[in-house]
PDB file of C-alpha atoms in Angstrom:
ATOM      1  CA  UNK A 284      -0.362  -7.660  21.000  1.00 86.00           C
ATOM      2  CA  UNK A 285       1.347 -10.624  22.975  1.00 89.00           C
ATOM      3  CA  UNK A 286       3.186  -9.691  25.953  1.00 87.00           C
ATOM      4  CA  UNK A 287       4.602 -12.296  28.237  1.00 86.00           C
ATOM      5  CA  UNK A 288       4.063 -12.038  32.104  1.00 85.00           C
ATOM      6  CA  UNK A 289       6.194 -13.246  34.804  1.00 73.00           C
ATOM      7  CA  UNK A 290       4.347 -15.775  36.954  1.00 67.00           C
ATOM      8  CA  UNK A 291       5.268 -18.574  39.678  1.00 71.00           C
ATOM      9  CA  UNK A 292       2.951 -21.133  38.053  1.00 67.00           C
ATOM     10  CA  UNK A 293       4.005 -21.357  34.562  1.00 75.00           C
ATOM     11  CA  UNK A 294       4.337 -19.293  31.126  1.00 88.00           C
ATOM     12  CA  UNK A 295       1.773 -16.579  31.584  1.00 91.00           C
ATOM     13  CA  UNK A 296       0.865 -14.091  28.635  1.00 93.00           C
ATOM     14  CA  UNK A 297      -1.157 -10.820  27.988  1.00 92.00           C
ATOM     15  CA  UNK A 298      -3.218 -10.684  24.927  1.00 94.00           C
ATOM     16  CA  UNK A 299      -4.857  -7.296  23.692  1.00 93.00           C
ATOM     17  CA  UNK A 300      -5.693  -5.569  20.395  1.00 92.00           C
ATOM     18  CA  UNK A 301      -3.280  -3.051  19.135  1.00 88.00           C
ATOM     19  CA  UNK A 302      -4.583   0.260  19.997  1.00 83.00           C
ATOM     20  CA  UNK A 303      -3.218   3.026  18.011  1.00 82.00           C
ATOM     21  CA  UNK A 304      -4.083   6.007  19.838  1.00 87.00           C
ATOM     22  CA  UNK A 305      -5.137   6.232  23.148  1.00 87.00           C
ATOM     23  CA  UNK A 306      -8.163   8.011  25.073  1.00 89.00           C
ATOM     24  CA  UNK A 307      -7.230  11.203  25.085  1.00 92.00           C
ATOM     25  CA  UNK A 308      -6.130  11.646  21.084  1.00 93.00           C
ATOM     26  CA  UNK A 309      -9.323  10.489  20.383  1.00 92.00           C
ATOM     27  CA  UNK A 310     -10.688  13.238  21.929  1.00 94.00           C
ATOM     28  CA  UNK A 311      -8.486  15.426  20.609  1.00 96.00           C
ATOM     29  CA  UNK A 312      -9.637  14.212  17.241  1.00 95.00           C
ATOM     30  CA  UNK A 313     -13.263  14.643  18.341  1.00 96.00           C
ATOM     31  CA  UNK A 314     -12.789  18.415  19.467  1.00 97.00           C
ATOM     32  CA  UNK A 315     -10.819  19.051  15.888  1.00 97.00           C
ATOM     33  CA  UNK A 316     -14.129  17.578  14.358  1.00 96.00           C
ATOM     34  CA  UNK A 317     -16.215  19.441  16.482  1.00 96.00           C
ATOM     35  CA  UNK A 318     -14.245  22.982  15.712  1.00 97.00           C
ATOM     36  CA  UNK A 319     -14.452  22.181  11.888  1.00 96.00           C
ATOM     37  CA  UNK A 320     -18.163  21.262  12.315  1.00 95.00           C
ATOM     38  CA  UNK A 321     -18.954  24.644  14.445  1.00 94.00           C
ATOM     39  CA  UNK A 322     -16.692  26.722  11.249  1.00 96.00           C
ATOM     40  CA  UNK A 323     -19.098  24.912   8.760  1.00 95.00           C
ATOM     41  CA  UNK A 324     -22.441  25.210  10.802  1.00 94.00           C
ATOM     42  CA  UNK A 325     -21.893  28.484  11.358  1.00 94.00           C
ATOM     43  CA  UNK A 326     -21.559  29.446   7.487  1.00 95.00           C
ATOM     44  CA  UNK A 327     -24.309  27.364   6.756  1.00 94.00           C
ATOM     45  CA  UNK A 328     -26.231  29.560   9.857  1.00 93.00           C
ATOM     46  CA  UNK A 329     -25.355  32.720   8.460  1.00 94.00           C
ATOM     47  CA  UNK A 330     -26.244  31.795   5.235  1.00 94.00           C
ATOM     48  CA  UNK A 331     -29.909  30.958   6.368  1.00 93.00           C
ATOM     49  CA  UNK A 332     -29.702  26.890   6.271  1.00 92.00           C
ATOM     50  CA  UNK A 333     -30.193  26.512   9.796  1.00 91.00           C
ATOM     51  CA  UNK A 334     -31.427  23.178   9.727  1.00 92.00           C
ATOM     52  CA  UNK A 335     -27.733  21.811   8.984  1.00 93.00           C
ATOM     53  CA  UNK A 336     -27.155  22.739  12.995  1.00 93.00           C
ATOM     54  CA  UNK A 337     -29.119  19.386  14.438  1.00 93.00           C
ATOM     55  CA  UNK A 338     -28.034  17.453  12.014  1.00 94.00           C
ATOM     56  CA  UNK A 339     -24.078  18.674  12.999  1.00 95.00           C
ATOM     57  CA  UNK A 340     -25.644  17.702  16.074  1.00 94.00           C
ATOM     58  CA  UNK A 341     -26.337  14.467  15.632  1.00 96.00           C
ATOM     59  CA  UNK A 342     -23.284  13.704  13.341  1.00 96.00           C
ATOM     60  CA  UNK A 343     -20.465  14.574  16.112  1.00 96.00           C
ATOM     61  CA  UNK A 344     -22.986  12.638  18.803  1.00 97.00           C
ATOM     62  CA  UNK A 345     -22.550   9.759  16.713  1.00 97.00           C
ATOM     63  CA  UNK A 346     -18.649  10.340  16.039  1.00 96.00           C
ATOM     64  CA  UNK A 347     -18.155  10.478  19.821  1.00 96.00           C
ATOM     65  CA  UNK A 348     -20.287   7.405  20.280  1.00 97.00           C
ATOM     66  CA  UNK A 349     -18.059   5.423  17.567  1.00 95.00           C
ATOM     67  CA  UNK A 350     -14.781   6.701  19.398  1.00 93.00           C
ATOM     68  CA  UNK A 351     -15.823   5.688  22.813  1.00 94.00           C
ATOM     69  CA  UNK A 352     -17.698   2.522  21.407  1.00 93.00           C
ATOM     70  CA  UNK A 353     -14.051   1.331  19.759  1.00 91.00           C
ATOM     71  CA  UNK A 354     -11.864   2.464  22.706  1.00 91.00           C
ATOM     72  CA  UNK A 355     -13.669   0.339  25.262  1.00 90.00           C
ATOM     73  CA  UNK A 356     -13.532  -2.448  22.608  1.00 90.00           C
ATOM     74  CA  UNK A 357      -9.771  -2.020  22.525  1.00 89.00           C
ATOM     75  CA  UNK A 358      -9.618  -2.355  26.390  1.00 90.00           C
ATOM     76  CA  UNK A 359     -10.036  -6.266  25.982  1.00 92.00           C
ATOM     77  CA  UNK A 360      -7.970  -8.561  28.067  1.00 93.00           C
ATOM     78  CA  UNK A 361      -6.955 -12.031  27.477  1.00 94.00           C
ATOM     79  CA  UNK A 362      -4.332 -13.740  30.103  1.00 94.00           C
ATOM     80  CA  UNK A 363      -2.950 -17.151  28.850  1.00 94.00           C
ATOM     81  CA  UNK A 364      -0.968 -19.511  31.463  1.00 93.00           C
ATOM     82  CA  UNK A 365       0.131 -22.265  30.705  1.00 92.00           C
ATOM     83  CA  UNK A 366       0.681 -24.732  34.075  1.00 89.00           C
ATOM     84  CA  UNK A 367       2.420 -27.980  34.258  1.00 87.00           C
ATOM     85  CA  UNK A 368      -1.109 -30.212  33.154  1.00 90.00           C
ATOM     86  CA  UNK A 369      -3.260 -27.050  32.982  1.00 91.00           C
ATOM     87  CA  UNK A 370      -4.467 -24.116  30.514  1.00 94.00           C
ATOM     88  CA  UNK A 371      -6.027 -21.392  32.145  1.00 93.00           C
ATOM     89  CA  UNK A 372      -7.614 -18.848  29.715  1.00 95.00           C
ATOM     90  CA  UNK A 373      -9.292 -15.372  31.601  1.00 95.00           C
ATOM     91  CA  UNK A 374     -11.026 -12.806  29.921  1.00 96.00           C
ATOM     92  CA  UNK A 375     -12.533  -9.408  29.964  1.00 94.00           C
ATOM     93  CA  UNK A 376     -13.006  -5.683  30.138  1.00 89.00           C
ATOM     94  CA  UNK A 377     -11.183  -3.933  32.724  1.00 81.00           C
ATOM     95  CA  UNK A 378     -11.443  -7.057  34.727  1.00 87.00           C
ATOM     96  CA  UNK A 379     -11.790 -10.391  34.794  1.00 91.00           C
ATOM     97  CA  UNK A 380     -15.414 -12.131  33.186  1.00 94.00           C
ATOM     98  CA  UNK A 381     -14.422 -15.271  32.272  1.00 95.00           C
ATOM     99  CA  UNK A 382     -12.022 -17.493  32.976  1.00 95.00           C
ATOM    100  CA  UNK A 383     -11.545 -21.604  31.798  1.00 95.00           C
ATOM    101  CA  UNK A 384      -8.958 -24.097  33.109  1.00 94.00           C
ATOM    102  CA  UNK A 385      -8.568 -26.898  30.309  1.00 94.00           C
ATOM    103  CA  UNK A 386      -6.424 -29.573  30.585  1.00 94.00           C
ATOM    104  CA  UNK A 387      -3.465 -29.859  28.303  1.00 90.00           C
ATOM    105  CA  UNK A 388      -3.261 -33.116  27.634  1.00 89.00           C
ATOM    106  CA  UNK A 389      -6.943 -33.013  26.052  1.00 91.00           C
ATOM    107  CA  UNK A 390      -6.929 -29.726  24.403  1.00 93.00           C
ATOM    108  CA  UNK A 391      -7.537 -29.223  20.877  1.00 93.00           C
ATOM    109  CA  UNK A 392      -6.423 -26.013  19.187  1.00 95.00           C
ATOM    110  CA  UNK A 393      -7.733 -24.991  16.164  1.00 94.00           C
ATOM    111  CA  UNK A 394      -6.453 -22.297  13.492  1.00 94.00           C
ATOM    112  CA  UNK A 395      -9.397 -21.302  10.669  1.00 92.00           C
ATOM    113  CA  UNK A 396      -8.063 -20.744   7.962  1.00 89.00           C
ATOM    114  CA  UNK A 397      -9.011 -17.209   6.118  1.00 86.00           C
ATOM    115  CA  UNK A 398     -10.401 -16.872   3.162  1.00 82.00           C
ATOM    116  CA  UNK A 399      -8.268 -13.828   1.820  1.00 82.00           C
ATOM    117  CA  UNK A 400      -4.618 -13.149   2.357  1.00 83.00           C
ATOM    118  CA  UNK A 401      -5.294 -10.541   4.712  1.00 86.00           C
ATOM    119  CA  UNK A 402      -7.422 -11.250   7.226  1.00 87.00           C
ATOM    120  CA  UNK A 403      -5.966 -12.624  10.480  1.00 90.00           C
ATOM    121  CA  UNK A 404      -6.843 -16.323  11.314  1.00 92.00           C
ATOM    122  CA  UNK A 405      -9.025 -17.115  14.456  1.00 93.00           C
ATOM    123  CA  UNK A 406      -7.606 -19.417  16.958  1.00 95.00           C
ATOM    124  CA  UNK A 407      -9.884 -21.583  19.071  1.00 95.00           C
ATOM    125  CA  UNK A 408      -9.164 -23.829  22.026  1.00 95.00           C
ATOM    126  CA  UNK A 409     -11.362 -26.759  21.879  1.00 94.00           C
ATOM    127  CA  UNK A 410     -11.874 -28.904  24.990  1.00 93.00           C
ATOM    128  CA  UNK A 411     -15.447 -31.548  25.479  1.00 90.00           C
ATOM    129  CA  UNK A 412     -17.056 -30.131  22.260  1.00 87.00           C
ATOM    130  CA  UNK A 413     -16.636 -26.736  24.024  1.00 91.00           C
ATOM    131  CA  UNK A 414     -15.285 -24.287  21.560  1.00 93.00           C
ATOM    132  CA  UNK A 415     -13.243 -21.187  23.157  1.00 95.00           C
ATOM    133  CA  UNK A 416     -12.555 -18.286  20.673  1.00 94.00           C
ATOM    134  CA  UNK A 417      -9.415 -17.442  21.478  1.00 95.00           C
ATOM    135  CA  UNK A 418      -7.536 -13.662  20.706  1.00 93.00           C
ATOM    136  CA  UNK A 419      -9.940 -12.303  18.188  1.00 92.00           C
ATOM    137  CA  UNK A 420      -8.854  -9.118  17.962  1.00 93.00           C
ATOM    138  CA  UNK A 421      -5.179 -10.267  17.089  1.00 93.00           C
ATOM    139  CA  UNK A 422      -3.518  -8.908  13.569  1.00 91.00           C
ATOM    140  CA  UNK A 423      -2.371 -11.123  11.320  1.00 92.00           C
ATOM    141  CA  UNK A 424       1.612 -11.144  13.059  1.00 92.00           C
ATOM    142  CA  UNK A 425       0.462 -11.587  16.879  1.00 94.00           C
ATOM    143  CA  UNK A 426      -1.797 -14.726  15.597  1.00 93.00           C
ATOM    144  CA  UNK A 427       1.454 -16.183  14.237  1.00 93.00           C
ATOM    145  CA  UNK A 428       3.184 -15.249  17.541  1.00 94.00           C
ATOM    146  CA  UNK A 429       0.666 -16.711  19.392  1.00 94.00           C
ATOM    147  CA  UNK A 430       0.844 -19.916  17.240  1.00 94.00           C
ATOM    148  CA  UNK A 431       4.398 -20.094  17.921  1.00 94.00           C
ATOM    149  CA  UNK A 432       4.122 -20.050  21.448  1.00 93.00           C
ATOM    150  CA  UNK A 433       1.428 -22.593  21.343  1.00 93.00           C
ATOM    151  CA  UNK A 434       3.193 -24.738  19.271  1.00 92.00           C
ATOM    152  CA  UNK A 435       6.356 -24.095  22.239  1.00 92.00           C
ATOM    153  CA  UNK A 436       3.995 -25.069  24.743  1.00 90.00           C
ATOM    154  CA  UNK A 437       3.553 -28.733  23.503  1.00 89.00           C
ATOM    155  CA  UNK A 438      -0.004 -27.742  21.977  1.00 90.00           C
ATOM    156  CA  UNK A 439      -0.482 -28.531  18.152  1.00 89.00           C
ATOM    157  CA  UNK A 440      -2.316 -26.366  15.989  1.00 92.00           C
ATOM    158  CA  UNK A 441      -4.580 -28.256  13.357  1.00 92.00           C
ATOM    159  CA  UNK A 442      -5.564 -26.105  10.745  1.00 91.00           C
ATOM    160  CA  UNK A 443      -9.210 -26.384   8.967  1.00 87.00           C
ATOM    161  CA  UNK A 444     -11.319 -24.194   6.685  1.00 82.00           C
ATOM    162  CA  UNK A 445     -14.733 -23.394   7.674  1.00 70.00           C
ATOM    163  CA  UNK A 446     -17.561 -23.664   4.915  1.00 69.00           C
ATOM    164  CA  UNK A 447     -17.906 -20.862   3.286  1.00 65.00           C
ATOM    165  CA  UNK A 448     -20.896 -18.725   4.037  1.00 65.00           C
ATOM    166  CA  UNK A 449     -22.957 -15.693   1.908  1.00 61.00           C
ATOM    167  CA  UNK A 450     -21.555 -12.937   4.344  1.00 62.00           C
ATOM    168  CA  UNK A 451     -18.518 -12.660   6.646  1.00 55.00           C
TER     169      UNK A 451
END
């Protein structure tokens, strides 16, 4: 998602993944799992297959893992401002990691190109044969927003194709 900020010192803007659902239905989602997975294991118990319990076990551990694995993935941050002669780029977590001021007179952006239709293309700000990934996690729309607004802020966009490689 882009979401512009108000700020003193230029155009500021919020970048983030789209998150769908939010902590709390994904647990809900885990506990329905859970209660379907207790129905099941007990059947299977009563039946005399109790091995199926650790495994059950082990299944809804690793469910909870991938839920709280891709929610803290989906608390990313990016914060692009755009000053009179500078780019300032911050990232991170719940707080800031990371943060770059570029110049933006001698900033390159640069747009890769997919190679199918639906995959979103990565952005990268290029300054001193420093490469900067820029919004990742960005569908295919916000990337187009974003390279609108780049494109606003005096900044052009050169488009190239990477070579093409076995695997993503």
């Amino acid at each position: 998602m882009v979401e512009q900020l108000s700020q003193r010192e230029g155009d500021c803007f919020l970048l983030t993944p789209n998150r769908s659902m939010n902590w709390r239905g994904n647990i809900r989602i885990w506990l329905a799992a859970v209660f379907l997975s207790l129905i099941i294991s007990t059947g299977m118990l009563l039946a005399g297959a109790w091995p199926v319990l650790p495994f059950a076990g082990l299944e809804l551990t690793a469910l909870a893992a991938a839920f709280y694995y891709t929610s803290r993935q989906c608390q990313k941050r990016e914060v692009l401002t755009f000053a009179p002669e500078l780019i300032r780029l911050e990232k991170g977590l719940t707080r800031k990691e990371k943060e770059w001021e570029l110049p933006r007179r001698h900033t390159r952006v640069w747009q890769d190109m997919p190679r199918h239709p639906w995959t979103p293309p990565k952005l990268h700000l290029q300054f001193r044969g420093e490469e900067i990934s820029l919004a990742p996690f960005l569908n295919i729309d916000d990337t187009e927003e974003l390279v609108a607004i780049l494109e606003k802020h005096g900044l052009r966009v050169e488009k190239r194709r990477r070579p093409e490689k076995l695997w993503f």
